[in-house]
């Protein structure tokens, strides 16, 4: 193959290393006003009064409230419970109430100081526990935003057959995306009376949907354009629908272009986070290592509005029993509303929380029966022919065992694990080494029959003899707009240099569905393969030497050639949403991690020396980009495991700055060993499956297990700080 | 306040309020937008520039601190006669660039390092970019890209 499997440098690389790339705040928009947002500073309450300071000169300042929204005051996702601007109730700190625009940023900021809000405060609910016991009912009848149950076999029977029953509870907190480019958007009036909304956003058609419904405009009057994105990781999936509305409302009312760029502290306070979780496990196991039953309960915190929580919880619970053979599984899940910031999409989408719990718990189960963590996983790891907890039969493309075998051998796991076992030595050494393992997977694309929504993508022959990929999916840094042209070029049989991706503009590109769920390469890629087949039939023989000239000539003779195709869900996929039973995903990507750590015996600081990561991605379309995803996603998991701690006080993050919310630096990064396994998926483009989210799922438990191997301390809540390790050490020694 | 400075490959006259942040003068007054604002408090390094040979955070320097004759290098100045510098080329080739938001600052930190230290160790490379946060990569490919330019 000439394009697929090749390390073609990313197509936007040149613009990014020269500073030529224009992110939204770099775009010079003439006569552009700047916007600000007045927000709730209490977690729950009724708005009594909005005071506009009479002494302030409001001339040349535009303000908007919910009364300026002509249509529906809601973001359009699964349910429409989140208002764009608060009407008389605020349900979390940072909820938007009044919008301001002024000719300069300083003037807008000045105006903000002259608006005050009076409230009647209400009794807020700020934790999963308080929501579960209904300290106050703030959502529906019971605070539950979503709930599921998954049943396979008979757990009662499974527990009866077990020699041992092992229980555990695992907790994780909020997790901040910390993309380097903060959220920002602009609305620009068009000469034809319409409006263009542009900015840092993952899903142009999501934003368009809310704009259409709230502004009562159709797509001839409004278009959404993705500007180059400085990172997103899910954080720019749902939130831009709100920010897009803010700039659109201000622009329509003022008649001016309006831009809002968040400062870092505002971004951390108001945008979504990863769902905090409490996951409990009860596992039945025989002496020989056979898992007889798994009972799992997953509780997520959804925050003030449901946004994407029902699907995050669904993905979480589906992944909660992991990649293990077990006949009897029973998984329950609830997402609880609180008066904290709405939690939303974050790379992994519910899976990192459940894998942190499961993969720590599996080590505990193995220890109970005296088996090593690797032998236990090798014995129970799923293979082709096995069924997952949703009863999904794994028919092909299952690289779990191969990933496991490869990381074990590359890291020399067994030997190091045994050598580190003497945790008594912990206090006698300056540093103590530890090694830990995790096995995990991630379902590619939407859950169940979700991909039946018939996403569209296309190819267009341009006048200059190049070909453009037309897709509403966006490149947020992951490299999809290099990978998709590689797939198209390979399918068409033209040099990769001739194919590019059109700027995602809803006026130009079709609705390919959102850029989420590790679906772009697999779903959009496979539509492009079909587009290429059709396009090839129309074009002359492309095996000739000067393909570009040939294509130019074709264009001059026939005009533009555009092929748009729809995604076709593999016909054998059967899913019962009600029972959460059947083929949860078209296919899974599989992975295993080995973490090697050093724990300082005096300070209890943990450094990760090496991470060995193996992934089965079906086919690596661009191996360097795949490695980039593996390393980057795993480093985010490292941050979540060891240092990233969102501290909330009365619904407000205390550490909403990069000085106080600490993410990994180059000094925290380990040595990397990445191994790519390719078990092709027959419906994926050239066999490819998803990679984007997978690497965040397995890093934290591998590190936690390595810390246990080093110290004998099992920390069951993230992040694993030196303080927590020290406290547990002290507690254990007191008991002794 | 008026200052005559060397900005990348040319001499310019800049006129701005002395209490304006240098990054804002560069980005909004002079339209040199390659330099990014990631945190506004010198914690992320996205705004790194080279000022008189030293790598500094332009978000915590005021225009009033700039003197006549100062030399400022931003990412735009790394391109020489339309050609990428070795570091720029190496970053693209090695997959060190993902979303790109940290890259201008990262490149300037690396440029400042290699200007002073022709043979840095891996630890010295890590030290030099430890003030530049990257949220996309695992830093490994960035370190490799810099190492290949030694």
PDB file of C-alpha atoms in Angstrom, chain A residues 229-322:
ATOM      1  CA  UNK A 229      -8.551  23.672  17.381  1.00  0.00           C
ATOM      2  CA  UNK A 230      -5.879  23.818  20.063  1.00  0.00           C
ATOM      3  CA  UNK A 231      -6.977  20.611  21.733  1.00  0.00           C
ATOM      4  CA  UNK A 232     -10.417  19.450  22.837  1.00  0.00           C
ATOM      5  CA  UNK A 233     -10.462  15.868  24.255  1.00  0.00           C
ATOM      6  CA  UNK A 234     -14.270  15.915  24.419  1.00  0.00           C
ATOM      7  CA  UNK A 235     -14.353  19.282  26.175  1.00  0.00           C
ATOM      8  CA  UNK A 236     -15.411  20.970  22.956  1.00  0.00           C
ATOM      9  CA  UNK A 237     -18.127  18.439  22.124  1.00  0.00           C
ATOM     10  CA  UNK A 238     -21.152  19.819  23.964  1.00  0.00           C
ATOM     11  CA  UNK A 239     -20.006  23.114  25.470  1.00  0.00           C
ATOM     12  CA  UNK A 240     -19.606  25.058  22.173  1.00  0.00           C
ATOM     13  CA  UNK A 241     -23.375  24.865  21.680  1.00  0.00           C
ATOM     14  CA  UNK A 242     -23.692  27.259  24.629  1.00  0.00           C
ATOM     15  CA  UNK A 243     -20.806  29.522  23.664  1.00  0.00           C
ATOM     16  CA  UNK A 244     -21.968  29.572  20.036  1.00  0.00           C
ATOM     17  CA  UNK A 245     -25.354  30.819  21.207  1.00  0.00           C
ATOM     18  CA  UNK A 246     -23.758  33.537  23.347  1.00  0.00           C
ATOM     19  CA  UNK A 247     -21.835  35.057  20.437  1.00  0.00           C
ATOM     20  CA  UNK A 248     -24.764  34.591  18.029  1.00  0.00           C
ATOM     21  CA  UNK A 249     -27.246  36.354  20.332  1.00  0.00           C
ATOM     22  CA  UNK A 250     -24.879  39.255  20.955  1.00  0.00           C
ATOM     23  CA  UNK A 251     -24.044  39.579  17.267  1.00  0.00           C
ATOM     24  CA  UNK A 252     -27.669  39.528  16.138  1.00  0.00           C
ATOM     25  CA  UNK A 253     -28.694  42.124  18.705  1.00  0.00           C
ATOM     26  CA  UNK A 254     -25.729  44.450  18.153  1.00  0.00           C
ATOM     27  CA  UNK A 255     -25.357  43.928  14.415  1.00  0.00           C
ATOM     28  CA  UNK A 256     -21.601  43.547  15.011  1.00  0.00           C
ATOM     29  CA  UNK A 257     -19.224  40.612  14.821  1.00  0.00           C
ATOM     30  CA  UNK A 258     -18.724  39.388  18.391  1.00  0.00           C
ATOM     31  CA  UNK A 259     -15.985  37.206  19.806  1.00  0.00           C
ATOM     32  CA  UNK A 260     -15.743  35.565  23.226  1.00  0.00           C
ATOM     33  CA  UNK A 261     -12.445  34.003  24.291  1.00  0.00           C
ATOM     34  CA  UNK A 262     -12.388  32.453  27.748  1.00  0.00           C
ATOM     35  CA  UNK A 263      -9.572  33.111  30.154  1.00  0.00           C
ATOM     36  CA  UNK A 264      -8.115  29.963  31.733  1.00  0.00           C
ATOM     37  CA  UNK A 265      -9.827  30.474  35.086  1.00  0.00           C
ATOM     38  CA  UNK A 266     -13.229  31.091  33.498  1.00  0.00           C
ATOM     39  CA  UNK A 267     -12.765  28.038  31.264  1.00  0.00           C
ATOM     40  CA  UNK A 268     -12.015  25.758  34.212  1.00  0.00           C
ATOM     41  CA  UNK A 269     -14.980  27.070  36.240  1.00  0.00           C
ATOM     42  CA  UNK A 270     -17.686  26.888  33.586  1.00  0.00           C
ATOM     43  CA  UNK A 271     -16.902  24.101  31.134  1.00  0.00           C
ATOM     44  CA  UNK A 272     -17.652  20.396  31.548  1.00  0.00           C
ATOM     45  CA  UNK A 273     -15.484  17.870  33.391  1.00  0.00           C
ATOM     46  CA  UNK A 274     -15.093  14.099  33.533  1.00  0.00           C
ATOM     47  CA  UNK A 275     -17.796  12.485  35.709  1.00  0.00           C
ATOM     48  CA  UNK A 276     -16.749  11.726  39.288  1.00  0.00           C
ATOM     49  CA  UNK A 277     -17.519   8.089  40.086  1.00  0.00           C
ATOM     50  CA  UNK A 278     -18.071   5.508  42.776  1.00  0.00           C
ATOM     51  CA  UNK A 279     -17.784   1.966  41.417  1.00  0.00           C
ATOM     52  CA  UNK A 280     -18.311  -1.105  43.595  1.00  0.00           C
ATOM     53  CA  UNK A 281     -17.286  -4.641  42.711  1.00  0.00           C
ATOM     54  CA  UNK A 282     -18.237  -8.029  44.071  1.00  0.00           C
ATOM     55  CA  UNK A 283     -16.470 -10.884  42.333  1.00  0.00           C
ATOM     56  CA  UNK A 284     -16.815 -14.622  42.731  1.00  0.00           C
ATOM     57  CA  UNK A 285     -13.706 -16.620  41.897  1.00  0.00           C
ATOM     58  CA  UNK A 286     -12.599 -20.242  42.060  1.00  0.00           C
ATOM     59  CA  UNK A 287      -9.235 -21.375  43.392  1.00  0.00           C
ATOM     60  CA  UNK A 288      -8.109 -22.193  39.844  1.00  0.00           C
ATOM     61  CA  UNK A 289      -8.712 -18.579  38.774  1.00  0.00           C
ATOM     62  CA  UNK A 290     -12.076 -19.015  37.035  1.00  0.00           C
ATOM     63  CA  UNK A 291     -14.272 -15.937  37.506  1.00  0.00           C
ATOM     64  CA  UNK A 292     -17.753 -17.263  38.386  1.00  0.00           C
ATOM     65  CA  UNK A 293     -19.643 -14.011  38.944  1.00  0.00           C
ATOM     66  CA  UNK A 294     -19.201 -10.253  38.687  1.00  0.00           C
ATOM     67  CA  UNK A 295     -21.611  -7.841  40.308  1.00  0.00           C
ATOM     68  CA  UNK A 296     -20.811  -4.206  39.574  1.00  0.00           C
ATOM     69  CA  UNK A 297     -22.495  -0.947  40.472  1.00  0.00           C
ATOM     70  CA  UNK A 298     -21.515   2.254  38.713  1.00  0.00           C
ATOM     71  CA  UNK A 299     -22.473   5.669  40.090  1.00  0.00           C
ATOM     72  CA  UNK A 300     -21.557   8.820  38.151  1.00  0.00           C
ATOM     73  CA  UNK A 301     -22.058  12.442  39.065  1.00  0.00           C
ATOM     74  CA  UNK A 302     -23.831  14.237  36.226  1.00  0.00           C
ATOM     75  CA  UNK A 303     -23.824  17.757  37.633  1.00  0.00           C
ATOM     76  CA  UNK A 304     -26.616  20.263  37.187  1.00  0.00           C
ATOM     77  CA  UNK A 305     -27.847  19.304  33.707  1.00  0.00           C
ATOM     78  CA  UNK A 306     -27.951  15.984  31.940  1.00  0.00           C
ATOM     79  CA  UNK A 307     -26.076  17.070  28.757  1.00  0.00           C
ATOM     80  CA  UNK A 308     -24.427  13.837  27.495  1.00  0.00           C
ATOM     81  CA  UNK A 309     -24.523  11.954  30.798  1.00  0.00           C
ATOM     82  CA  UNK A 310     -26.998   9.237  29.727  1.00  0.00           C
ATOM     83  CA  UNK A 311     -24.612   8.067  26.988  1.00  0.00           C
ATOM     84  CA  UNK A 312     -21.492   8.503  29.130  1.00  0.00           C
ATOM     85  CA  UNK A 313     -23.096   6.287  31.773  1.00  0.00           C
ATOM     86  CA  UNK A 314     -24.138   3.760  29.144  1.00  0.00           C
ATOM     87  CA  UNK A 315     -20.600   3.459  27.805  1.00  0.00           C
ATOM     88  CA  UNK A 316     -19.307   3.262  31.355  1.00  0.00           C
ATOM     89  CA  UNK A 317     -21.542   0.402  32.423  1.00  0.00           C
ATOM     90  CA  UNK A 318     -21.040  -1.526  29.180  1.00  0.00           C
ATOM     91  CA  UNK A 319     -17.270  -1.454  29.721  1.00  0.00           C
ATOM     92  CA  UNK A 320     -17.465  -2.108  33.473  1.00  0.00           C
ATOM     93  CA  UNK A 321     -16.911  -5.879  33.314  1.00  0.00           C
ATOM     94  CA  UNK A 322     -14.021  -5.379  30.903  1.00  0.00           C
TER      95      UNK A 322
END
